[in-house]
Short mmCIF file of C-alpha atoms and ligand atoms in Angstrom, two decimals:
data_model
loop_
_atom_site.label_atom_id
_atom_site.label_comp_id
_atom_site.label_asym_id
_atom_site.label_seq_id
_atom_site.Cartn_x
_atom_site.Cartn_y
_atom_site.Cartn_z
CA MET A 16 -27.91 14.89 25.76
CA GLN A 17 -27.34 16.42 22.35
CA GLN A 18 -24.05 15.37 20.76
CA ILE A 19 -21.68 18.14 19.69
CA PRO A 20 -21.48 18.44 15.90
CA LEU A 21 -18.36 17.24 14.12
CA ASN A 22 -16.33 18.88 11.41
CA GLN A 23 -18.13 17.97 8.16
CA ARG A 24 -15.12 16.29 6.53
CA VAL A 25 -14.38 14.20 9.61
CA ALA A 26 -18.05 13.25 9.98
CA ALA A 27 -18.03 12.03 6.37
CA ILE A 28 -15.28 9.43 6.93
CA PRO A 29 -17.11 6.09 6.61
CA GLU A 30 -16.66 3.13 8.87
CA SER A 31 -14.11 0.80 7.30
CA ALA A 32 -15.87 -1.77 5.11
CA THR A 33 -13.56 -4.42 6.48
CA LEU A 34 -14.33 -3.70 10.10
CA ALA A 35 -17.37 -5.97 10.43
CA VAL A 36 -15.52 -9.02 9.11
CA SER A 37 -12.35 -8.39 11.12
CA ALA A 38 -14.35 -7.70 14.31
CA LYS A 39 -16.17 -10.99 13.83
CA ALA A 40 -12.87 -12.81 13.23
CA LYS A 41 -11.47 -11.37 16.45
CA ALA A 42 -14.58 -12.34 18.40
CA MET A 43 -14.34 -15.91 17.06
CA LYS A 44 -10.69 -16.09 18.11
CA ARG A 45 -11.60 -14.85 21.58
CA GLN A 46 -14.08 -17.74 21.81
CA GLY A 47 -11.15 -20.08 21.22
CA LEU A 48 -11.92 -20.88 17.57
CA ASP A 49 -8.95 -21.57 15.32
CA VAL A 50 -9.34 -18.80 12.74
CA VAL A 51 -6.72 -18.64 9.97
CA GLY A 52 -6.03 -14.98 9.19
CA PHE A 53 -5.08 -13.65 5.76
CA GLY A 54 -5.94 -10.07 6.59
CA VAL A 55 -2.74 -8.49 7.81
CA GLY A 56 -0.93 -5.85 5.79
CA GLU A 57 2.44 -6.15 7.46
CA PRO A 58 5.44 -8.49 7.26
CA ASP A 59 5.29 -11.22 9.91
CA PHE A 60 9.09 -11.03 10.37
CA ASP A 61 10.77 -9.28 13.27
CA THR A 62 12.73 -6.08 12.56
CA PRO A 63 16.33 -7.12 11.75
CA GLU A 64 18.68 -7.09 14.72
CA HIS A 65 21.11 -4.41 13.53
CA ILE A 66 18.20 -1.99 13.10
CA LYS A 67 16.91 -2.66 16.60
CA GLN A 68 20.44 -2.20 17.94
CA ALA A 69 20.66 1.24 16.30
CA ALA A 70 17.55 2.24 18.26
CA VAL A 71 19.08 0.96 21.49
CA ASN A 72 22.26 2.93 20.75
CA ALA A 73 20.25 6.08 20.05
CA LEU A 74 18.48 5.70 23.39
CA SER A 75 21.76 5.15 25.25
CA ALA A 76 23.27 8.20 23.58
CA GLY A 77 20.37 10.34 24.84
CA ASN A 78 19.05 10.86 21.35
CA THR A 79 15.65 11.57 22.84
CA LYS A 80 14.81 15.14 21.89
CA TYR A 81 12.81 16.87 19.15
CA THR A 82 14.35 16.59 15.71
CA PRO A 83 13.86 19.13 12.90
CA ALA A 84 10.22 18.98 11.73
CA SER A 85 11.16 17.43 8.36
CA GLY A 86 13.48 14.81 9.88
CA THR A 87 17.14 14.58 10.96
CA PRO A 88 19.75 15.78 8.44
CA GLU A 89 21.44 12.33 8.64
CA LEU A 90 18.29 10.45 7.66
CA ARG A 91 17.35 12.92 4.93
CA ASN A 92 20.87 12.61 3.47
CA ALA A 93 20.57 8.81 3.58
CA ILE A 94 17.23 9.03 1.74
CA VAL A 95 18.83 11.22 -0.94
CA GLU A 96 21.55 8.55 -1.38
CA LYS A 97 18.97 5.77 -1.49
CA LEU A 98 16.94 7.56 -4.17
CA LYS A 99 20.10 8.10 -6.20
CA ASN A 100 21.38 4.53 -5.91
CA ASP A 101 18.14 2.54 -6.07
CA ASN A 102 15.98 4.78 -8.23
CA GLN A 103 18.43 6.92 -10.23
CA LEU A 104 16.66 10.04 -8.98
CA ASP A 105 18.46 13.21 -7.90
CA TYR A 106 17.11 15.15 -4.96
CA ASP A 107 18.50 17.70 -2.53
CA PRO A 108 18.01 16.97 1.21
CA SER A 109 15.77 20.07 1.36
CA GLN A 110 13.31 18.17 -0.86
CA ILE A 111 12.84 15.33 1.63
CA VAL A 112 10.29 15.23 4.46
CA VAL A 113 10.29 12.33 6.93
CA SER A 114 6.94 11.57 8.58
CA ASN A 115 5.14 9.13 10.89
CA GLY A 116 4.80 6.34 8.33
CA ALA A 117 4.19 6.46 4.59
CA LYS A 118 0.48 6.92 5.31
CA HIS A 119 1.31 10.24 6.98
CA SER A 120 3.61 11.19 4.08
CA LEU A 121 0.72 10.50 1.70
CA PHE A 122 -1.67 12.56 3.79
CA ASN A 123 0.77 15.49 3.78
CA ALA A 124 1.26 15.15 0.02
CA VAL A 125 -2.47 15.00 -0.71
CA LEU A 126 -3.19 17.93 1.60
CA ALA A 127 -0.44 19.98 -0.04
CA LEU A 128 -1.50 19.37 -3.65
CA VAL A 129 -5.27 18.92 -3.69
CA ARG A 130 -7.45 22.04 -3.78
CA GLN A 131 -11.21 22.19 -3.18
CA GLY A 132 -13.01 20.34 -6.01
CA ASP A 133 -9.86 19.01 -7.73
CA GLU A 134 -10.31 15.60 -9.35
CA VAL A 135 -7.84 12.91 -8.33
CA LEU A 136 -7.40 9.73 -10.38
CA ILE A 137 -7.26 6.56 -8.30
CA PRO A 138 -6.82 3.23 -10.11
CA SER A 139 -8.94 0.42 -8.65
CA PRO A 140 -8.68 -1.94 -6.88
CA TYR A 141 -7.07 0.73 -4.69
CA TRP A 142 -5.56 0.95 -1.24
CA VAL A 143 -8.49 1.89 1.04
CA THR A 144 -6.84 5.04 2.36
CA TYR A 145 -6.44 6.97 -0.92
CA PRO A 146 -10.06 8.05 -1.57
CA GLU A 147 -10.58 9.01 2.08
CA GLN A 148 -7.47 11.20 2.17
CA VAL A 149 -8.51 12.89 -1.08
CA LYS A 150 -11.98 13.64 0.31
CA LEU A 151 -10.53 14.97 3.56
CA ALA A 152 -8.48 17.41 1.48
CA GLY A 153 -11.65 18.58 -0.35
CA GLY A 154 -10.85 16.71 -3.58
CA VAL A 155 -13.03 14.41 -5.66
CA PRO A 156 -11.78 10.82 -6.18
CA VAL A 157 -12.20 9.61 -9.78
CA ILE A 158 -11.87 5.85 -9.86
CA VAL A 159 -10.07 4.36 -12.87
CA PRO A 160 -10.88 0.65 -13.18
CA THR A 161 -8.40 -2.06 -14.09
CA SER A 162 -9.31 -5.60 -15.05
CA ALA A 163 -8.34 -9.07 -13.86
CA ASP A 164 -7.69 -9.93 -17.54
CA ASP A 165 -4.86 -7.35 -17.54
CA GLY A 166 -3.54 -8.68 -14.22
CA TYR A 167 -5.06 -5.51 -12.66
CA ARG A 168 -2.34 -3.48 -14.39
CA LEU A 169 -3.44 0.06 -15.14
CA ARG A 170 -3.81 0.82 -18.85
CA PRO A 171 -2.70 4.19 -20.22
CA ASP A 172 -5.90 4.46 -22.31
CA ALA A 173 -7.97 4.16 -19.12
CA ILE A 174 -6.06 7.10 -17.65
CA ALA A 175 -6.54 9.08 -20.87
CA ARG A 176 -10.31 8.47 -20.71
CA HIS A 177 -10.58 9.79 -17.15
CA ILE A 178 -8.49 12.97 -17.47
CA HIS A 179 -10.81 16.00 -17.54
CA PRO A 180 -8.89 19.07 -18.70
CA GLY A 181 -8.88 21.82 -16.08
CA LYS A 182 -10.32 19.53 -13.43
CA THR A 183 -7.90 16.63 -13.02
CA ARG A 184 -5.13 17.61 -10.66
CA LEU A 185 -3.47 14.41 -9.58
CA LEU A 186 -2.94 10.69 -10.14
CA ILE A 187 -2.17 8.44 -7.17
CA LEU A 188 -0.13 5.57 -8.56
CA ASN A 189 0.81 2.52 -6.49
CA SER A 190 3.18 0.06 -8.15
CA PRO A 191 3.69 -2.60 -6.80
CA SER A 192 0.07 -2.43 -5.76
CA ASN A 193 -1.82 -3.13 -2.60
CA PRO A 194 -4.19 -5.04 -2.95
CA THR A 195 -3.38 -6.68 -6.32
CA GLY A 196 0.42 -7.01 -6.37
CA ALA A 197 0.40 -5.62 -9.93
CA VAL A 198 3.70 -4.11 -11.10
CA LEU A 199 3.59 -1.74 -14.08
CA THR A 200 5.98 -2.27 -16.98
CA PRO A 201 8.55 0.41 -17.89
CA GLN A 202 6.64 1.13 -21.08
CA THR A 203 3.32 1.59 -19.28
CA LEU A 204 4.96 3.88 -16.73
CA THR A 205 6.42 5.99 -19.53
CA GLU A 206 3.08 6.19 -21.33
CA ILE A 207 1.11 7.09 -18.20
CA GLY A 208 3.76 9.57 -17.08
CA THR A 209 3.77 11.25 -20.49
CA LEU A 210 -0.02 11.52 -20.48
CA CYS A 211 0.06 13.14 -17.05
CA LEU A 212 2.85 15.52 -18.01
CA GLU A 213 1.04 16.65 -21.15
CA ALA A 214 -2.24 17.15 -19.27
CA GLY A 215 -0.60 19.04 -16.37
CA VAL A 216 -1.55 16.26 -13.94
CA SER A 217 0.78 15.70 -10.95
CA VAL A 218 1.57 12.18 -9.75
CA ILE A 219 1.88 10.86 -6.23
CA ALA A 220 3.97 7.72 -6.72
CA ASP A 221 3.51 5.41 -3.73
CA GLU A 222 6.50 3.06 -3.96
CA ILE A 223 6.28 1.51 -0.49
CA TYR A 224 6.44 -2.06 -1.90
CA GLU A 225 9.38 -1.41 -4.26
CA LYS A 226 11.66 -3.98 -2.61
CA LEU A 227 9.09 -6.76 -2.93
CA VAL A 228 9.13 -7.59 -6.62
CA TYR A 229 9.34 -11.15 -8.01
CA ASN A 230 10.14 -13.11 -11.15
CA ASP A 231 12.23 -11.13 -13.60
CA LYS A 232 10.24 -7.99 -12.86
CA GLN A 233 11.89 -4.82 -11.72
CA HIS A 234 10.56 -1.84 -9.82
CA LEU A 235 10.97 1.43 -11.68
CA SER A 236 9.82 4.85 -10.58
CA ILE A 237 7.52 6.72 -12.93
CA LEU A 238 9.62 9.78 -12.04
CA LYS A 239 12.69 8.06 -13.51
CA GLN A 240 10.76 7.11 -16.65
CA VAL A 241 9.48 10.67 -17.20
CA PRO A 242 12.01 12.90 -15.40
CA GLU A 243 10.13 16.17 -16.05
CA LEU A 244 7.44 14.88 -13.68
CA GLN A 245 9.85 15.42 -10.78
CA GLU A 246 9.04 19.14 -11.02
CA THR A 247 5.33 18.58 -10.32
CA SER A 248 5.11 15.26 -8.51
CA ILE A 249 5.79 13.57 -5.20
CA LEU A 250 7.44 10.22 -4.49
CA ILE A 251 6.39 8.32 -1.37
CA ASN A 252 8.33 5.52 0.30
CA GLY A 253 9.20 4.26 3.77
CA VAL A 254 10.79 1.52 5.82
CA SER A 255 7.64 -0.29 7.01
CA LYS A 256 7.37 -3.04 4.40
CA ALA A 257 10.96 -3.51 3.18
CA TYR A 258 12.52 -3.77 6.66
CA ALA A 259 9.60 -5.20 8.67
CA MET A 260 9.28 -1.90 10.57
CA THR A 261 5.53 -1.18 10.50
CA GLY A 262 5.43 -0.24 14.20
CA TRP A 263 8.32 2.21 14.01
CA ARG A 264 6.22 4.62 11.91
CA ILE A 265 8.71 6.11 9.48
CA GLY A 266 7.82 7.10 5.93
CA TYR A 267 9.16 9.83 3.69
CA LEU A 268 8.43 11.87 0.61
CA ALA A 269 10.53 13.59 -2.03
CA ALA A 270 8.95 16.64 -3.64
CA PRO A 271 9.70 19.83 -5.55
CA LYS A 272 11.51 22.29 -3.23
CA HIS A 273 8.61 24.67 -2.57
CA VAL A 274 6.26 21.74 -1.97
CA ALA A 275 8.65 20.06 0.48
CA LYS A 276 9.07 23.39 2.26
CA ALA A 277 5.30 23.84 2.56
CA ILE A 278 4.89 20.26 3.80
CA GLY A 279 7.64 20.90 6.35
CA ARG A 280 5.61 23.87 7.65
CA LEU A 281 2.42 21.80 7.67
CA GLN A 282 4.12 19.02 9.61
CA GLY A 283 5.74 21.55 11.94
CA GLN A 284 2.27 22.71 13.00
CA ALA A 285 0.59 19.30 12.98
CA THR A 286 2.94 16.72 14.49
CA SER A 287 6.54 18.05 14.45
CA GLY A 288 9.26 15.58 13.42
CA PRO A 289 8.71 11.83 13.87
CA SER A 290 10.28 9.85 16.72
CA SER A 291 14.03 10.48 17.12
CA ILE A 292 14.61 6.81 17.98
CA SER A 293 12.70 5.53 14.95
CA GLN A 294 14.63 7.90 12.71
CA ALA A 295 17.93 6.53 14.06
CA ALA A 296 16.70 2.99 13.40
CA SER A 297 15.59 3.93 9.87
CA LEU A 298 19.01 5.42 9.17
CA ALA A 299 20.53 2.02 10.04
CA ALA A 300 17.95 0.31 7.84
CA LEU A 301 18.77 2.42 4.79
CA THR A 302 22.56 2.53 5.21
CA GLY A 303 23.21 -0.94 6.72
CA ASP A 304 23.52 -4.43 5.25
CA GLN A 305 20.66 -5.01 2.79
CA SER A 306 20.78 -8.82 2.83
CA CYS A 307 17.84 -8.90 5.29
CA VAL A 308 15.64 -7.39 2.57
CA ALA A 309 16.62 -10.10 0.07
CA GLU A 310 16.05 -12.85 2.65
CA MET A 311 12.53 -11.67 3.48
CA ARG A 312 11.76 -11.19 -0.21
CA GLU A 313 12.79 -14.79 -0.90
CA GLN A 314 10.45 -16.11 1.76
CA PHE A 315 7.60 -13.97 0.46
CA ASP A 316 8.26 -15.32 -3.02
CA ALA A 317 8.04 -18.96 -1.87
CA ARG A 318 4.73 -18.20 -0.14
CA ARG A 319 3.49 -16.33 -3.20
CA LYS A 320 4.06 -19.39 -5.38
CA LEU A 321 2.38 -21.66 -2.85
CA ILE A 322 -0.72 -19.52 -2.38
CA MET A 323 -1.12 -19.02 -6.15
CA GLN A 324 -1.04 -22.74 -6.74
CA ARG A 325 -3.43 -23.46 -3.88
CA VAL A 326 -5.94 -20.81 -5.05
CA ALA A 327 -5.77 -22.13 -8.63
CA ASP A 328 -6.93 -25.52 -7.26
CA CYS A 329 -10.07 -23.99 -5.67
CA PRO A 330 -13.22 -24.30 -7.80
CA GLY A 331 -14.72 -20.90 -8.70
CA LEU A 332 -11.65 -18.84 -7.76
CA SER A 333 -9.07 -17.23 -10.01
CA ALA A 334 -6.24 -14.77 -9.51
CA PRO A 335 -3.76 -13.28 -11.94
CA GLU A 336 -0.15 -13.75 -10.87
CA PRO A 337 0.98 -10.84 -8.69
CA ASP A 338 4.52 -9.64 -9.42
CA GLY A 339 4.96 -7.63 -6.24
CA ALA A 340 3.97 -6.79 -2.62
CA PHE A 341 2.59 -9.66 -0.47
CA TYR A 342 -1.03 -9.88 -1.55
CA LEU A 343 -3.10 -12.00 -3.88
CA PHE A 344 -6.33 -10.46 -5.17
CA VAL A 345 -8.71 -13.32 -5.85
CA SER A 346 -11.79 -13.09 -8.05
CA PHE A 347 -14.90 -15.13 -7.21
CA ALA A 348 -16.89 -13.56 -10.08
CA ASP A 349 -17.96 -17.07 -11.20
CA LEU A 350 -19.77 -17.60 -7.90
CA ILE A 351 -21.83 -14.39 -7.93
CA GLY A 352 -25.55 -15.21 -7.67
CA LYS A 353 -24.80 -18.80 -6.64
CA THR A 354 -25.36 -20.38 -3.25
CA LEU A 355 -22.50 -21.30 -0.96
CA ALA A 356 -23.20 -23.16 2.29
CA GLY A 357 -26.82 -21.97 2.11
CA THR A 358 -25.98 -18.28 1.47
CA THR A 359 -26.54 -16.50 -1.85
CA ILE A 360 -23.32 -14.76 -2.82
CA ASN A 361 -24.13 -11.24 -3.99
CA GLY A 362 -20.82 -9.62 -3.23
CA SER A 363 -17.53 -9.74 -1.34
CA LEU A 364 -19.03 -9.16 2.12
CA ASP A 365 -21.29 -12.23 1.63
CA PHE A 366 -18.38 -14.30 0.35
CA CYS A 367 -15.97 -13.31 3.13
CA ASN A 368 -18.65 -13.87 5.77
CA VAL A 369 -19.26 -17.42 4.54
CA LEU A 370 -15.50 -17.97 4.43
CA LEU A 371 -15.23 -16.84 8.03
CA GLU A 372 -18.29 -18.58 9.43
CA GLN A 373 -18.02 -21.88 7.57
CA ALA A 374 -14.26 -22.28 7.01
CA HIS A 375 -12.91 -20.10 9.83
CA VAL A 376 -10.74 -18.21 7.36
CA ALA A 377 -10.45 -14.40 7.53
CA ALA A 378 -9.87 -12.46 4.28
CA VAL A 379 -10.48 -8.83 3.32
CA PRO A 380 -13.60 -8.21 1.17
CA GLY A 381 -12.79 -6.57 -2.16
CA ILE A 382 -15.45 -3.91 -1.65
CA ALA A 383 -12.98 -2.17 0.68
CA PHE A 384 -10.70 -1.76 -2.34
CA GLY A 385 -13.46 -0.79 -4.77
CA ASP A 386 -13.92 -4.27 -6.34
CA ASP A 387 -16.87 -6.26 -5.02
CA ASN A 388 -16.05 -9.38 -7.08
CA GLY A 389 -12.85 -10.20 -5.24
CA PHE A 390 -11.12 -10.52 -1.92
CA ARG A 391 -7.57 -10.00 -0.73
CA LEU A 392 -5.35 -12.66 0.78
CA SER A 393 -2.14 -11.46 2.43
CA TYR A 394 0.63 -14.04 2.32
CA ALA A 395 2.61 -12.33 5.05
CA THR A 396 1.99 -15.48 7.06
CA SER A 397 3.61 -18.92 7.43
CA THR A 398 3.40 -21.65 4.77
CA ASP A 399 1.64 -23.82 7.40
CA ASN A 400 -1.08 -21.19 7.74
CA ILE A 401 -1.34 -20.83 3.97
CA ASN A 402 -1.82 -24.58 3.59
CA LYS A 403 -4.26 -24.84 6.49
CA GLY A 404 -6.37 -21.89 5.27
CA LEU A 405 -6.43 -23.02 1.66
CA ASP A 406 -7.30 -26.62 2.66
CA ARG A 407 -10.38 -25.17 4.32
CA ILE A 408 -11.32 -22.85 1.44
CA GLU A 409 -10.90 -25.66 -1.08
CA LYS A 410 -13.09 -27.99 0.98
CA LEU A 411 -15.81 -25.34 1.40
CA LEU A 412 -15.91 -24.59 -2.32
CA SER A 413 -15.76 -28.25 -3.35
CA ASN A 414 -18.76 -29.04 -1.14
CA GLY A 415 -20.67 -26.00 -2.52
N1 LIG B 516 0.89 2.69 0.91
C1 LIG B 516 0.39 1.46 0.75
C2 LIG B 516 -0.01 1.02 -0.61
C3 LIG B 516 0.24 0.60 1.84
O1 LIG B 516 -0.26 -0.63 1.68
C4 LIG B 516 0.61 1.06 3.12
C5 LIG B 516 0.41 0.20 4.32
O2 LIG B 516 -0.34 -0.72 4.34
C6 LIG B 516 1.14 2.34 3.24
C7 LIG B 516 1.26 3.13 2.11
C8 LIG B 516 1.50 2.93 4.58
O3 LIG B 516 2.64 2.45 5.14
P1 LIG B 516 3.11 2.93 6.57
O4 LIG B 516 2.92 1.78 7.49
O5 LIG B 516 4.55 3.29 6.41
O6 LIG B 516 2.29 4.11 6.98
#
């Protein structure tokens, strides 16, 4: 029977480049093999108890009905307070839209700003979702490379080179970054923000990893560094990563008033407001005791140091120190064209396949993030797993 045709933009969404490796890892686990996984993009901690209790209380109170499409007034007020206290940014509650996860907030933001044919700057290595959302909106992703030598930190001159007057509409900036953990310096943020302002380029600032910053580094919003950008740009954040709440699906955006209003209408027709229970829990997360965030951050930091040291001991691998998030982006550029366990390594899919088949270690191939010379290790896993996985990688690479 003939298949019904799909919408062209939906038909064009490619199969995830990581799917083959992760499907194989799952199949190996099902066969009883002990596969060490470094693939996950979520904290391995449970949601803190007081947040869960707020959800239980909301249920008991019958807080089970539709909320306003842009989110409850209580949560939007709490977000305004959070942006003021943590980020020194002033917003009115009417500028906030709460959605089903930061990914949904991003989708709304991209759909609201990107017009047919608009160019959108995306620094690479990038989070896999950005280019696909841009294409779904009818935009054209323009990839702006960063280099391992710069710690994968975006350089202002690279942005300047990729701005095409009249065509470039938007920059999607993610600091701290998934997949590299790079955190931009205040000076770089100011320089990039100024370039965008002068060129009439809006910014979507994805700050979902803001609470996970290490060493003496500090998260700063580009919208704080260049305040005029607030009139043209959108800030994205959420509770998933900071409060170990990935399954609750709450993200939010802060935007110019007319943009937030339009996004509210869009969301009103697409999904309505997010879950009433999850919003109550997120209110507790943002307004409650913040020590849980510091405790999780400390554990991530210890794992970060361990995994960095273990990777540095592996022949052929190198990774600049990540200052944020919970990922290490590892380069195997020195092994390209060489043979590993009988396989010629031509790119990240080859490398990650050998890692999985020979060492029973699952990592995400860099090609998914636009960099075929690397792979991503998530350290949102126990120190025992980190040691076990890196023992295996080290042995594989030492044996050649
Ligand atoms: N932005 C980045 C850079 C992410 O890595 C993720 C999740 O992996 C998100 C946004 C989406 O977060 P959420 O789970 O709230 O949709």
